[in-house]
Amino acid sequence: MNQDIQNLPTGMGSATAVEPRLLAAEVLERLRDLIIQGELAPGVKLNERVLCERLRTSRTPVREAIKYLASEGLVELLPNRGAIVTPITAATVRETFVLLAALEALAGELACANASEADIAEIRALHYQMLAHHARGELAPYFRCNQEIHLRLVECTGNTALLNTYRALNGHVRRARYMANLSRERWDHAVEEHQGILDALIRRDKALLPLLLRKHLENKMLVVLEELERQAS
Amino acid sequence: MNQDIQNLPTGMGSATAVEPRLLAAEVLERLRDLIIQGELAPGVKLNERVLCERLRTSRTPVREAIKYLASEGLVELLPNRGAIVTPITAATVRETFVLLAALEALAGELACANASEADIAEIRALHYQMLAHHARGELAPYFRCNQEIHLRLVECTGNTALLNTYRALNGHVRRARYMANLSRERWDHAVEEHQGILDALIRRDKALLPLLLRKHLENKMLVVLEELERQAS
DNA sequence: CGAGATCATTTTGTATGCATAATACATTTT
DNA sequence: AAAATGTATTATGCATACAAAATGATCTCG
């Protein structure tokens, strides 16, 4: 049940045994990171020549990676005009969060049924680690723990279709919330919600957990939307 | 709210105004159709040379389309060994349907809130058209109507992220259920379920509609799984 | 001074060439 | 005959070359 995160498909052919790495796969991951971490900002044009120089390859792998990312939704293809990083608008963020909320709710339901005790123990450990970062006011590590918890929850459903979809959509909004400035108040509230979520998971309360997750995601959405407006102004 | 289906992104750069078609985009759609309609069966190796001859292009557009489809999940990349059509197993079908059920449930909920009267009227018209095909025992047209109804339901939520995800996942299982041999009994039952779904939509019953859709999808899953086992034996 | 047209440059899209890894086949060996 | 090894063939992955479209700069004319 507990998959090795190393061997989960993060994209192009990374699922084989001895892992013959392809250049295009390297380029893909590098590009994806650049986009998610905002170094390639929403709306920015992807110039192939520039990317080739930066990544030290020819255009072929770059173009193939861009096509992959286009299907993933992180870039938009403009026929005869190349590609841009998919712009983020309040509307798309809202839409994506609504979807993510439904997916996490489903994940919660399935996790109650399918998670192993070890899965739950691991999430619990991550939860306390997150609490520590919260107590120390360490925002970035907190975010990482937070992300990891949500990911683990989806993973331990054992539904790889769900996991793949979740990851793709999560990537879209992570761009927006990367380093969102949480007020202390909201932060505390988020942590409280996480406590409820963990408790429901431990009790395997398959009625409550989906509701809590959905609500939690809705609140996350509000934070991100605020941050988005703050940036816009 | 009511999007023009023509301009929805079905893939590579089909989202522009006057639509300067790229060869790679043509190849993409053609390949996708070949896979979904089963002409390129699950597990089959995609030989670039063969595809190039068939589609009258060079390898570049074919390779780019394959990368796109890999992200979509319809093909699997094997490093240094090309790509195969993603195999269908009972497990992946089950996983995908569980996910689709959750997505359609969400769509039902959103549709109750957001669908225009015109949207509902159109779905109603399609429903009666479907009933006609059912009465005449016309399976293929029935399936098309059925698909169209489900698609319209998702479309009229106005959530394009949901729509895109739905379409991709739907493509995966459509390969399996393309021309599934329905028993008359099951067929009749499916039609009854659709009647209930339509009624709930008309009443905008946002509590009931998601439940009906989820149940409907579960039954569809059973049909597909049976068909899959029948084919395997 | 500004709008529009013409031309140069850049960039994208497609085709092709070359190197390497994988596969198939034949030969040898046990 | 089966297994193993070596060789030939094929297919893939990456780089590059060429063609067409888009961009932008300059020039002309109102």
Coordinates of C-alpha atoms (C1' of nucleotides) in Angstrom, one line a residue:
Chain A
M1 CA 0.0 0.0 0.0
N2 CA 2.7 2.4 1.0
Q3 CA 4.4 3.2 -2.3
D4 CA 8.0 4.2 -2.7
I5 CA 7.8 7.8 -3.5
Q6 CA 10.9 7.5 -5.6
N7 CA 9.3 5.2 -8.0
L8 CA 6.0 7.0 -8.4
P9 CA 5.5 8.4 -11.9
T10 CA 6.4 12.0 -11.8
G11 CA 6.4 12.1 -15.6
M12 CA 8.2 10.7 -18.5
G13 CA 9.3 7.1 -18.1
S14 CA 10.5 7.3 -14.5
A15 CA 8.8 4.0 -13.6
T16 CA 11.4 1.5 -14.8
A17 CA 13.8 -0.7 -12.8
V18 CA 17.3 0.5 -13.4
E19 CA 16.0 3.9 -14.5
P20 CA 17.7 4.8 -17.7
R21 CA 17.2 8.5 -17.4
L22 CA 16.2 10.4 -20.5
L23 CA 17.2 13.9 -21.1
A24 CA 13.7 14.9 -21.9
A25 CA 12.6 13.6 -18.4
E26 CA 15.3 15.7 -16.7
V27 CA 14.1 18.7 -18.7
L28 CA 10.5 18.0 -17.8
E29 CA 11.1 17.9 -14.1
R30 CA 13.4 21.0 -14.2
L31 CA 10.8 22.9 -16.1
R32 CA 8.0 21.8 -13.8
D33 CA 9.9 23.0 -10.8
L34 CA 10.7 26.3 -12.4
I35 CA 7.0 26.8 -13.1
I36 CA 5.7 25.6 -9.7
Q37 CA 8.2 27.6 -7.8
G38 CA 7.3 30.7 -9.7
E39 CA 10.7 31.3 -11.3
L40 CA 8.8 31.0 -14.6
A41 CA 5.9 33.2 -13.7
P42 CA 2.3 32.7 -14.9
G43 CA 1.8 34.2 -18.4
V44 CA 5.5 34.3 -19.2
K45 CA 6.5 33.1 -22.7
L46 CA 8.6 30.1 -22.9
N47 CA 11.4 30.9 -25.4
E48 CA 12.8 27.6 -26.6
R49 CA 16.3 29.0 -27.4
V50 CA 16.6 30.5 -23.9
L51 CA 15.5 27.3 -22.2
C52 CA 17.9 25.2 -24.3
E53 CA 20.8 27.4 -23.2
R54 CA 19.7 27.3 -19.7
L55 CA 19.2 23.5 -19.7
R56 CA 22.1 22.7 -22.0
T57 CA 20.2 20.7 -24.5
S58 CA 18.8 21.0 -28.0
R59 CA 15.2 22.0 -28.7
T60 CA 13.8 18.5 -29.1
P61 CA 13.7 17.5 -25.5
V62 CA 12.5 20.9 -24.5
R63 CA 9.7 20.8 -26.9
E64 CA 8.7 17.4 -25.9
A65 CA 8.7 18.4 -22.2
I66 CA 6.6 21.4 -23.1
K67 CA 4.0 19.2 -24.8
Y68 CA 3.9 17.0 -21.7
L69 CA 3.4 20.0 -19.4
A70 CA 0.7 21.3 -21.7
S71 CA -1.3 18.2 -21.2
E72 CA -0.7 18.5 -17.5
G73 CA -2.0 22.0 -17.7
L74 CA 1.0 24.0 -16.5
V75 CA 1.7 25.5 -19.8
E76 CA -0.6 26.7 -22.6
L77 CA 0.2 26.1 -26.3
L78 CA -0.3 29.0 -28.7
P79 CA -0.2 27.6 -32.2
N80 CA 2.8 29.1 -34.1
R81 CA 3.5 31.3 -31.2
G82 CA 5.0 28.8 -28.8
A83 CA 3.9 28.4 -25.3
I84 CA 3.3 30.4 -22.1
V85 CA 3.1 29.4 -18.5
T86 CA -0.6 29.0 -17.8
P87 CA -1.8 32.2 -16.3
I88 CA -3.4 32.1 -12.8
T89 CA -6.7 33.9 -12.3
A90 CA -9.0 34.0 -9.4
A91 CA -11.4 32.0 -11.5
T92 CA -9.1 29.2 -12.3
V93 CA -7.8 29.0 -8.7
R94 CA -11.4 28.8 -7.4
E95 CA -12.3 26.1 -10.0
T96 CA -9.2 24.1 -9.2
F97 CA -9.7 24.2 -5.4
V98 CA -13.3 23.1 -5.8
L99 CA -12.1 20.1 -7.7
L100 CA -9.2 19.5 -5.2
A101 CA -11.6 19.6 -2.4
A102 CA -13.8 16.9 -3.9
L103 CA -10.7 14.8 -4.6
E104 CA -9.4 15.1 -1.1
A105 CA -12.8 14.4 0.3
L106 CA -12.8 11.2 -1.8
A107 CA -9.3 10.5 -0.6
G108 CA -10.4 10.8 3.0
E109 CA -13.2 8.4 2.5
L110 CA -11.0 5.9 0.8
A111 CA -8.2 6.3 3.3
C112 CA -10.5 5.4 6.1
A113 CA -11.2 2.1 4.4
N114 CA -7.8 1.3 3.0
A115 CA -5.0 3.0 4.9
S116 CA -2.7 0.7 6.9
E117 CA -1.9 1.4 10.4
A118 CA 1.6 2.2 9.3
D119 CA 0.2 4.8 6.9
I120 CA -1.7 6.5 9.6
A121 CA 1.2 6.4 12.0
E122 CA 3.4 8.1 9.4
I123 CA 0.8 10.8 8.8
R124 CA 0.5 11.3 12.5
A125 CA 4.3 11.7 12.8
L126 CA 4.3 14.3 10.0
H127 CA 1.5 16.0 11.8
Y128 CA 3.5 16.5 15.0
Q129 CA 6.5 17.5 13.0
M130 CA 4.3 20.1 11.4
L131 CA 3.1 21.3 14.8
A132 CA 6.7 21.8 15.8
H133 CA 7.3 24.0 12.8
H134 CA 4.1 25.9 13.5
A135 CA 5.2 26.5 17.1
R136 CA 8.5 27.8 15.9
G137 CA 6.9 30.0 13.3
E138 CA 8.9 28.2 10.5
L139 CA 6.7 28.9 7.6
A140 CA 8.5 27.1 4.7
P141 CA 9.1 23.8 6.6
Y142 CA 5.5 24.0 7.8
F143 CA 4.3 24.2 4.2
R144 CA 6.4 21.2 3.2
C145 CA 5.0 19.1 6.1
N146 CA 1.6 20.3 5.2
Q147 CA 1.9 19.3 1.6
E148 CA 3.5 16.0 2.6
I149 CA 0.5 15.1 4.9
H150 CA -2.0 15.8 2.2
L151 CA 0.0 13.8 -0.3
R152 CA 0.3 10.9 2.0
L153 CA -3.4 10.9 2.7
V154 CA -4.0 10.6 -1.0
E155 CA -1.3 8.0 -1.5
C156 CA -2.6 5.7 1.2
T157 CA -5.9 5.3 -0.6
G158 CA -4.0 3.1 -3.0
N159 CA -5.8 4.7 -5.9
T160 CA -3.1 5.7 -8.3
A161 CA -5.5 7.4 -10.7
L162 CA -6.6 9.6 -7.9
L163 CA -3.0 10.2 -6.9
N164 CA -1.9 11.3 -10.4
T165 CA -4.9 13.6 -10.8
Y166 CA -4.4 15.1 -7.4
R167 CA -0.7 15.7 -8.0
A168 CA -1.3 17.5 -11.3
L169 CA -4.0 19.8 -9.9
N170 CA -2.1 20.4 -6.8
G171 CA 0.8 21.6 -8.9
H172 CA -1.4 24.2 -10.5
V173 CA -2.4 25.9 -7.3
R174 CA 0.9 25.4 -5.5
R175 CA 2.2 28.0 -7.9
A176 CA -0.3 30.4 -6.4
R177 CA 0.2 29.5 -2.8
Y178 CA 3.9 29.1 -2.8
M179 CA 4.9 31.3 0.1
A180 CA 1.5 32.8 0.7
N181 CA 1.7 35.0 3.7
L182 CA -0.6 33.5 6.3
S183 CA -1.9 35.7 9.1
R184 CA -1.1 34.1 12.5
E185 CA -4.8 33.8 13.1
R186 CA -5.5 31.8 9.9
W187 CA -2.4 29.8 10.5
D188 CA -3.6 28.7 13.9
H189 CA -6.9 27.9 12.5
A190 CA -5.4 25.7 9.8
V191 CA -3.5 23.8 12.4
E192 CA -6.6 23.3 14.4
E193 CA -8.3 21.9 11.3
H194 CA -5.4 19.6 10.8
Q195 CA -5.8 18.3 14.3
G196 CA -9.5 17.4 13.5
I197 CA -8.5 15.8 10.3
L198 CA -5.9 13.6 12.0
D199 CA -8.3 12.6 14.7
A200 CA -11.0 11.6 12.2
L201 CA -8.4 9.6 10.2
I202 CA -7.2 7.8 13.3
R203 CA -10.8 6.9 14.2
R204 CA -11.4 6.1 10.5
D205 CA -14.5 8.2 10.6
K206 CA -15.4 7.9 6.9
A207 CA -18.4 10.3 7.3
L208 CA -16.6 13.1 9.1
L209 CA -13.2 13.1 7.5
P210 CA -14.4 14.0 4.0
L211 CA -16.3 16.9 5.4
L212 CA -13.4 18.2 7.4
L213 CA -11.1 17.9 4.4
R214 CA -13.5 19.7 2.1
K215 CA -13.9 22.5 4.6
H216 CA -10.1 22.7 5.1
L217 CA -9.6 23.1 1.4
E218 CA -12.2 25.8 1.1
N219 CA -10.4 27.8 3.7
K220 CA -7.1 27.2 2.0
M221 CA -8.7 28.5 -1.1
L222 CA -9.7 31.7 0.6
V223 CA -6.2 32.3 1.8
V224 CA -4.8 31.8 -1.7
L225 CA -7.4 34.0 -3.3
E226 CA -6.6 36.8 -0.8
E227 CA -2.9 36.4 -1.5
L228 CA -3.6 36.5 -5.2
E229 CA -5.5 39.8 -4.9
R230 CA -2.8 41.2 -2.7
Q231 CA -0.2 40.4 -5.4
A232 CA -2.5 41.9 -8.0
S233 CA -2.8 45.2 -6.2
Chain B
M1 CA -21.5 29.9 -18.5
N2 CA -22.4 27.9 -21.5
Q3 CA -19.1 27.3 -23.2
D4 CA -18.6 26.8 -26.9
I5 CA -17.6 23.2 -27.2
Q6 CA -15.6 24.0 -30.3
N7 CA -13.1 26.1 -28.5
L8 CA -12.6 23.9 -25.4
P9 CA -9.1 22.6 -25.2
T10 CA -9.0 19.1 -26.5
G11 CA -5.3 19.3 -26.7
M12 CA -2.5 21.0 -28.4
G13 CA -3.2 24.6 -29.2
S14 CA -6.8 24.3 -30.1
A15 CA -7.8 27.2 -27.9
T16 CA -7.1 30.1 -30.2
A17 CA -9.4 32.2 -32.2
V18 CA -9.0 31.5 -35.9
E19 CA -7.4 28.2 -35.2
P20 CA -4.1 27.9 -37.1
R21 CA -4.0 24.1 -37.1
L22 CA -0.7 22.5 -36.4
L23 CA 0.3 19.1 -37.7
A24 CA 1.1 17.9 -34.3
A25 CA -2.4 18.8 -33.1
E26 CA -3.9 16.7 -36.0
V27 CA -1.7 13.8 -35.1
L28 CA -2.6 14.1 -31.5
E29 CA -6.3 13.9 -32.1
R30 CA -6.0 11.1 -34.6
L31 CA -3.8 9.1 -32.2
R32 CA -6.2 9.7 -29.4
D33 CA -9.1 8.5 -31.4
L34 CA -7.2 5.4 -32.5
I35 CA -6.5 4.6 -28.9
I36 CA -9.9 5.3 -27.5
Q37 CA -11.7 3.4 -30.2
G38 CA -9.4 0.5 -29.6
E39 CA -7.8 0.4 -33.0
L40 CA -4.6 0.8 -31.1
A41 CA -5.3 -1.7 -28.4
P42 CA -4.1 -1.5 -24.8
G43 CA -0.5 -2.8 -24.4
V44 CA 0.3 -2.3 -28.1
K45 CA 3.7 -0.8 -28.9
L46 CA 3.7 2.5 -30.7
N47 CA 6.2 2.2 -33.5
E48 CA 7.1 5.7 -34.6
R49 CA 8.0 4.7 -38.2
V50 CA 4.7 3.0 -38.7
L51 CA 2.7 5.9 -37.2
C52 CA 4.6 8.3 -39.4
E53 CA 3.7 6.4 -42.5
R54 CA 0.1 6.1 -41.4
L55 CA -0.3 9.8 -40.6
R56 CA 2.0 11.1 -43.4
T57 CA 4.3 13.1 -41.3
S58 CA 7.8 13.0 -39.9
R59 CA 8.6 11.6 -36.5
T60 CA 8.7 15.0 -34.7
P61 CA 5.0 15.7 -34.5
V62 CA 4.3 12.0 -33.7
R63 CA 6.8 12.1 -30.8
E64 CA 5.4 15.3 -29.4
A65 CA 1.8 14.0 -29.6
I66 CA 3.0 10.8 -27.8
K67 CA 4.4 12.9 -25.0
Y68 CA 1.2 14.8 -24.7
L69 CA -0.8 11.5 -24.5
A70 CA 1.6 10.2 -22.0
S71 CA 0.7 13.0 -19.6
E72 CA -2.9 12.4 -20.4
G73 CA -2.4 8.8 -19.3
L74 CA -3.4 7.1 -22.6
V75 CA 0.1 5.9 -23.4
E76 CA 3.0 4.9 -21.2
L77 CA 6.6 5.8 -21.9
L78 CA 9.3 3.2 -21.7
P79 CA 12.7 4.9 -21.7
N80 CA 14.7 3.9 -24.7
R81 CA 12.0 1.5 -25.7
G82 CA 9.4 3.9 -27.0
A83 CA 5.8 3.9 -25.8
I84 CA 2.9 1.5 -25.5
V85 CA -0.9 2.1 -25.2
T86 CA -1.6 2.1 -21.5
P87 CA -2.8 -1.4 -20.6
I88 CA -6.3 -1.7 -19.1
T89 CA -6.6 -3.8 -16.0
A90 CA -9.6 -4.4 -13.7
A91 CA -7.7 -2.5 -11.0
T92 CA -7.1 0.6 -13.1
V93 CA -10.7 0.6 -14.4
R94 CA -12.0 0.3 -10.9
E95 CA -9.8 3.2 -9.7
T96 CA -10.7 5.4 -12.5
F97 CA -14.4 4.8 -12.1
V98 CA -14.2 5.6 -8.4
L99 CA -12.6 8.9 -9.4
L100 CA -15.1 9.6 -12.2
A101 CA -18.0 8.9 -9.8
A102 CA -16.7 11.5 -7.4
L103 CA -16.2 14.0 -10.3
E104 CA -19.7 13.5 -11.6
A105 CA -21.2 13.8 -8.2
L106 CA -19.4 17.1 -7.8
A107 CA -20.6 18.0 -11.3
G108 CA -24.2 17.2 -10.3
E109 CA -23.9 19.4 -7.2
L110 CA -22.4 22.3 -9.2
A111 CA -24.8 21.9 -12.0
C112 CA -27.8 22.3 -9.7
A113 CA -26.4 25.6 -8.7
N114 CA -25.0 26.9 -12.0
A115 CA -26.7 25.4 -14.9
S116 CA -28.9 27.7 -17.0
E117 CA -32.4 26.7 -18.0
A118 CA -31.1 26.4 -21.5
D119 CA -28.5 23.9 -20.4
I120 CA -31.0 21.8 -18.7
A121 CA -33.4 22.0 -21.6
E122 CA -30.6 20.7 -23.9
I123 CA -29.8 17.8 -21.6
R124 CA -33.5 17.0 -21.4
A125 CA -33.7 17.0 -25.2
L126 CA -30.7 14.7 -25.4
H127 CA -32.3 12.5 -22.8
Y128 CA -35.4 12.0 -24.9
Q129 CA -33.3 11.4 -28.0
M130 CA -31.5 8.7 -26.0
L131 CA -34.8 7.1 -25.0
A132 CA -35.6 6.9 -28.7
H133 CA -32.4 5.0 -29.4
H134 CA -33.0 2.8 -26.4
A135 CA -36.6 2.0 -27.6
R136 CA -35.2 1.1 -31.1
G137 CA -32.4 -0.9 -29.6
E138 CA -29.8 1.2 -31.3
L139 CA -26.8 0.7 -29.1
A140 CA -24.1 2.8 -30.7
P141 CA -26.3 6.0 -31.1
Y142 CA -27.5 5.3 -27.5
F143 CA -23.9 5.4 -26.3
R144 CA -23.2 8.6 -28.1
C145 CA -26.2 10.3 -26.5
N146 CA -25.4 8.9 -23.2
Q147 CA -21.8 10.2 -23.4
E148 CA -23.1 13.6 -24.6
I149 CA -25.5 13.9 -21.7
H150 CA -22.8 13.2 -19.1
L151 CA -20.4 15.6 -20.9
R152 CA -23.1 18.3 -21.0
L153 CA -23.7 17.9 -17.3
V154 CA -20.1 18.5 -16.5
E155 CA -19.9 21.3 -19.0
C156 CA -22.8 23.2 -17.5
T157 CA -21.1 23.4 -14.2
G158 CA -18.9 26.1 -15.8
N159 CA -15.9 24.6 -14.1
T160 CA -13.3 24.1 -16.9
A161 CA -10.8 22.4 -14.6
L162 CA -13.4 19.8 -13.7
L163 CA -14.3 19.5 -17.4
N164 CA -10.7 18.9 -18.5
T165 CA -10.1 16.3 -15.8
Y166 CA -13.3 14.6 -16.5
R167 CA -12.6 14.3 -20.2
A168 CA -9.1 12.9 -19.7
L169 CA -10.3 10.2 -17.3
N170 CA -13.4 9.5 -19.3
G171 CA -11.1 8.8 -22.3
H172 CA -9.3 6.1 -20.3
V173 CA -12.4 4.1 -19.5
R174 CA -14.2 4.7 -22.8
R175 CA -11.6 2.5 -24.3
A176 CA -12.8 -0.3 -22.1
R177 CA -16.5 0.3 -22.5
Y178 CA -16.5 1.1 -26.2
M179 CA -19.2 -1.2 -27.4
A180 CA -19.7 -3.1 -24.2
N181 CA -22.4 -5.6 -24.7
L182 CA -25.2 -4.5 -22.4
S183 CA -27.8 -7.0 -21.4
R184 CA -31.3 -5.7 -22.0
E185 CA -31.9 -5.9 -18.3
R186 CA -29.0 -3.7 -17.4
W187 CA -29.7 -1.4 -20.3
D188 CA -33.3 -0.8 -19.1
H189 CA -32.0 -0.2 -15.6
A190 CA -29.4 2.3 -16.9
V191 CA -32.2 4.2 -18.7
E192 CA -34.3 4.3 -15.5
E193 CA -31.3 5.7 -13.6
H194 CA -31.0 8.4 -16.2
Q195 CA -34.6 9.3 -15.8
G196 CA -34.0 9.8 -12.1
I197 CA -30.9 11.9 -12.8
L198 CA -32.8 14.1 -15.3
D199 CA -35.6 14.6 -12.8
A200 CA -33.2 15.5 -10.0
L201 CA -31.4 18.0 -12.3
I202 CA -34.7 19.6 -13.3
R203 CA -35.7 20.0 -9.7
R204 CA -32.1 21.1 -9.0
D205 CA -32.0 18.8 -6.1
K206 CA -28.4 19.3 -5.1
A207 CA -28.5 16.6 -2.4
L208 CA -30.0 13.8 -4.5
L209 CA -28.4 14.3 -7.9
P210 CA -24.8 13.6 -6.7
L211 CA -26.0 10.4 -5.0
L212 CA -27.8 9.2 -8.1
L213 CA -24.8 10.0 -10.4
R214 CA -22.4 8.2 -8.1
K215 CA -24.7 5.1 -8.0
H216 CA -25.1 5.3 -11.8
L217 CA -21.4 5.4 -12.3
E218 CA -20.9 2.4 -9.9
N219 CA -23.2 0.4 -12.0
K220 CA -21.5 1.4 -15.2
M221 CA -18.3 0.3 -13.6
L222 CA -19.7 -3.2 -12.9
V223 CA -20.8 -3.5 -16.6
V224 CA -17.4 -2.5 -17.8
L225 CA -15.7 -4.9 -15.4
E226 CA -17.9 -7.7 -16.6
E227 CA -17.1 -6.9 -20.2
L228 CA -13.5 -6.8 -19.4
E229 CA -13.5 -10.2 -17.8
R230 CA -15.5 -11.6 -20.7
Q231 CA -12.9 -10.3 -23.1
A232 CA -10.1 -11.7 -21.0
S233 CA -11.6 -15.2 -21.0
Chain C
dC1 C1' 3.4 63.5 -35.4
dG2 C1' 1.1 59.2 -36.3
dA3 C1' -0.8 55.3 -39.0
dG4 C1' 0.3 51.9 -42.2
dA5 C1' 3.3 49.2 -45.2
dT6 C1' 7.7 46.9 -46.3
dC7 C1' 11.5 44.4 -45.0
dA8 C1' 14.8 42.1 -41.6
dT9 C1' 15.1 39.3 -37.7
dT10 C1' 13.6 36.1 -34.7
dT11 C1' 11.1 32.1 -33.4
dT12 C1' 8.4 28.4 -34.1
dG13 C1' 7.1 24.0 -36.7
dT14 C1' 8.6 20.1 -39.3
dA15 C1' 11.9 17.0 -41.4
dT16 C1' 16.1 14.6 -41.4
dG17 C1' 20.7 12.9 -39.8
dC18 C1' 23.5 10.6 -36.6
dA19 C1' 24.7 8.0 -32.3
dT20 C1' 23.3 4.7 -29.0
dA21 C1' 20.5 1.4 -26.9
dA22 C1' 17.4 -2.5 -27.7
dT23 C1' 15.9 -6.4 -30.3
dA24 C1' 16.2 -10.3 -33.4
dC25 C1' 18.8 -13.5 -35.5
dA26 C1' 22.5 -16.7 -36.3
dT27 C1' 26.3 -19.2 -34.7
dT28 C1' 28.6 -21.6 -31.3
dT29 C1' 29.0 -24.3 -27.2
dT30 C1' 27.5 -27.5 -23.9
Chain D
dA1 C1' 18.1 -29.6 -28.3
dA2 C1' 18.7 -25.8 -25.1
dA3 C1' 21.5 -22.1 -23.5
dA4 C1' 24.7 -18.7 -24.4
dT5 C1' 27.3 -15.6 -27.0
dG6 C1' 28.2 -12.5 -30.7
dT7 C1' 26.6 -9.9 -34.7
dA8 C1' 23.2 -7.6 -37.6
dT9 C1' 19.2 -5.0 -37.8
dT10 C1' 16.0 -1.9 -36.1
dA11 C1' 14.1 1.7 -33.2
dT12 C1' 14.7 5.3 -30.2
dG13 C1' 16.7 9.7 -28.4
dC14 C1' 18.9 13.8 -29.4
dA15 C1' 20.8 17.3 -32.4
dT16 C1' 20.5 20.0 -36.4
dA17 C1' 18.9 21.9 -40.8
dC18 C1' 15.3 24.0 -43.3
dA19 C1' 10.7 26.3 -44.1
dA20 C1' 7.1 29.2 -42.6
dA21 C1' 5.0 32.1 -39.5
dA22 C1' 5.3 35.9 -36.3
dT23 C1' 7.6 39.8 -34.3
dG24 C1' 9.6 44.2 -34.6
dA25 C1' 12.1 47.8 -36.8
dT26 C1' 12.5 51.1 -40.4
dC27 C1' 10.6 53.8 -43.8
dT28 C1' 6.9 56.2 -46.3
dC29 C1' 3.0 58.9 -46.7
dG30 C1' -0.9 61.4 -45.0

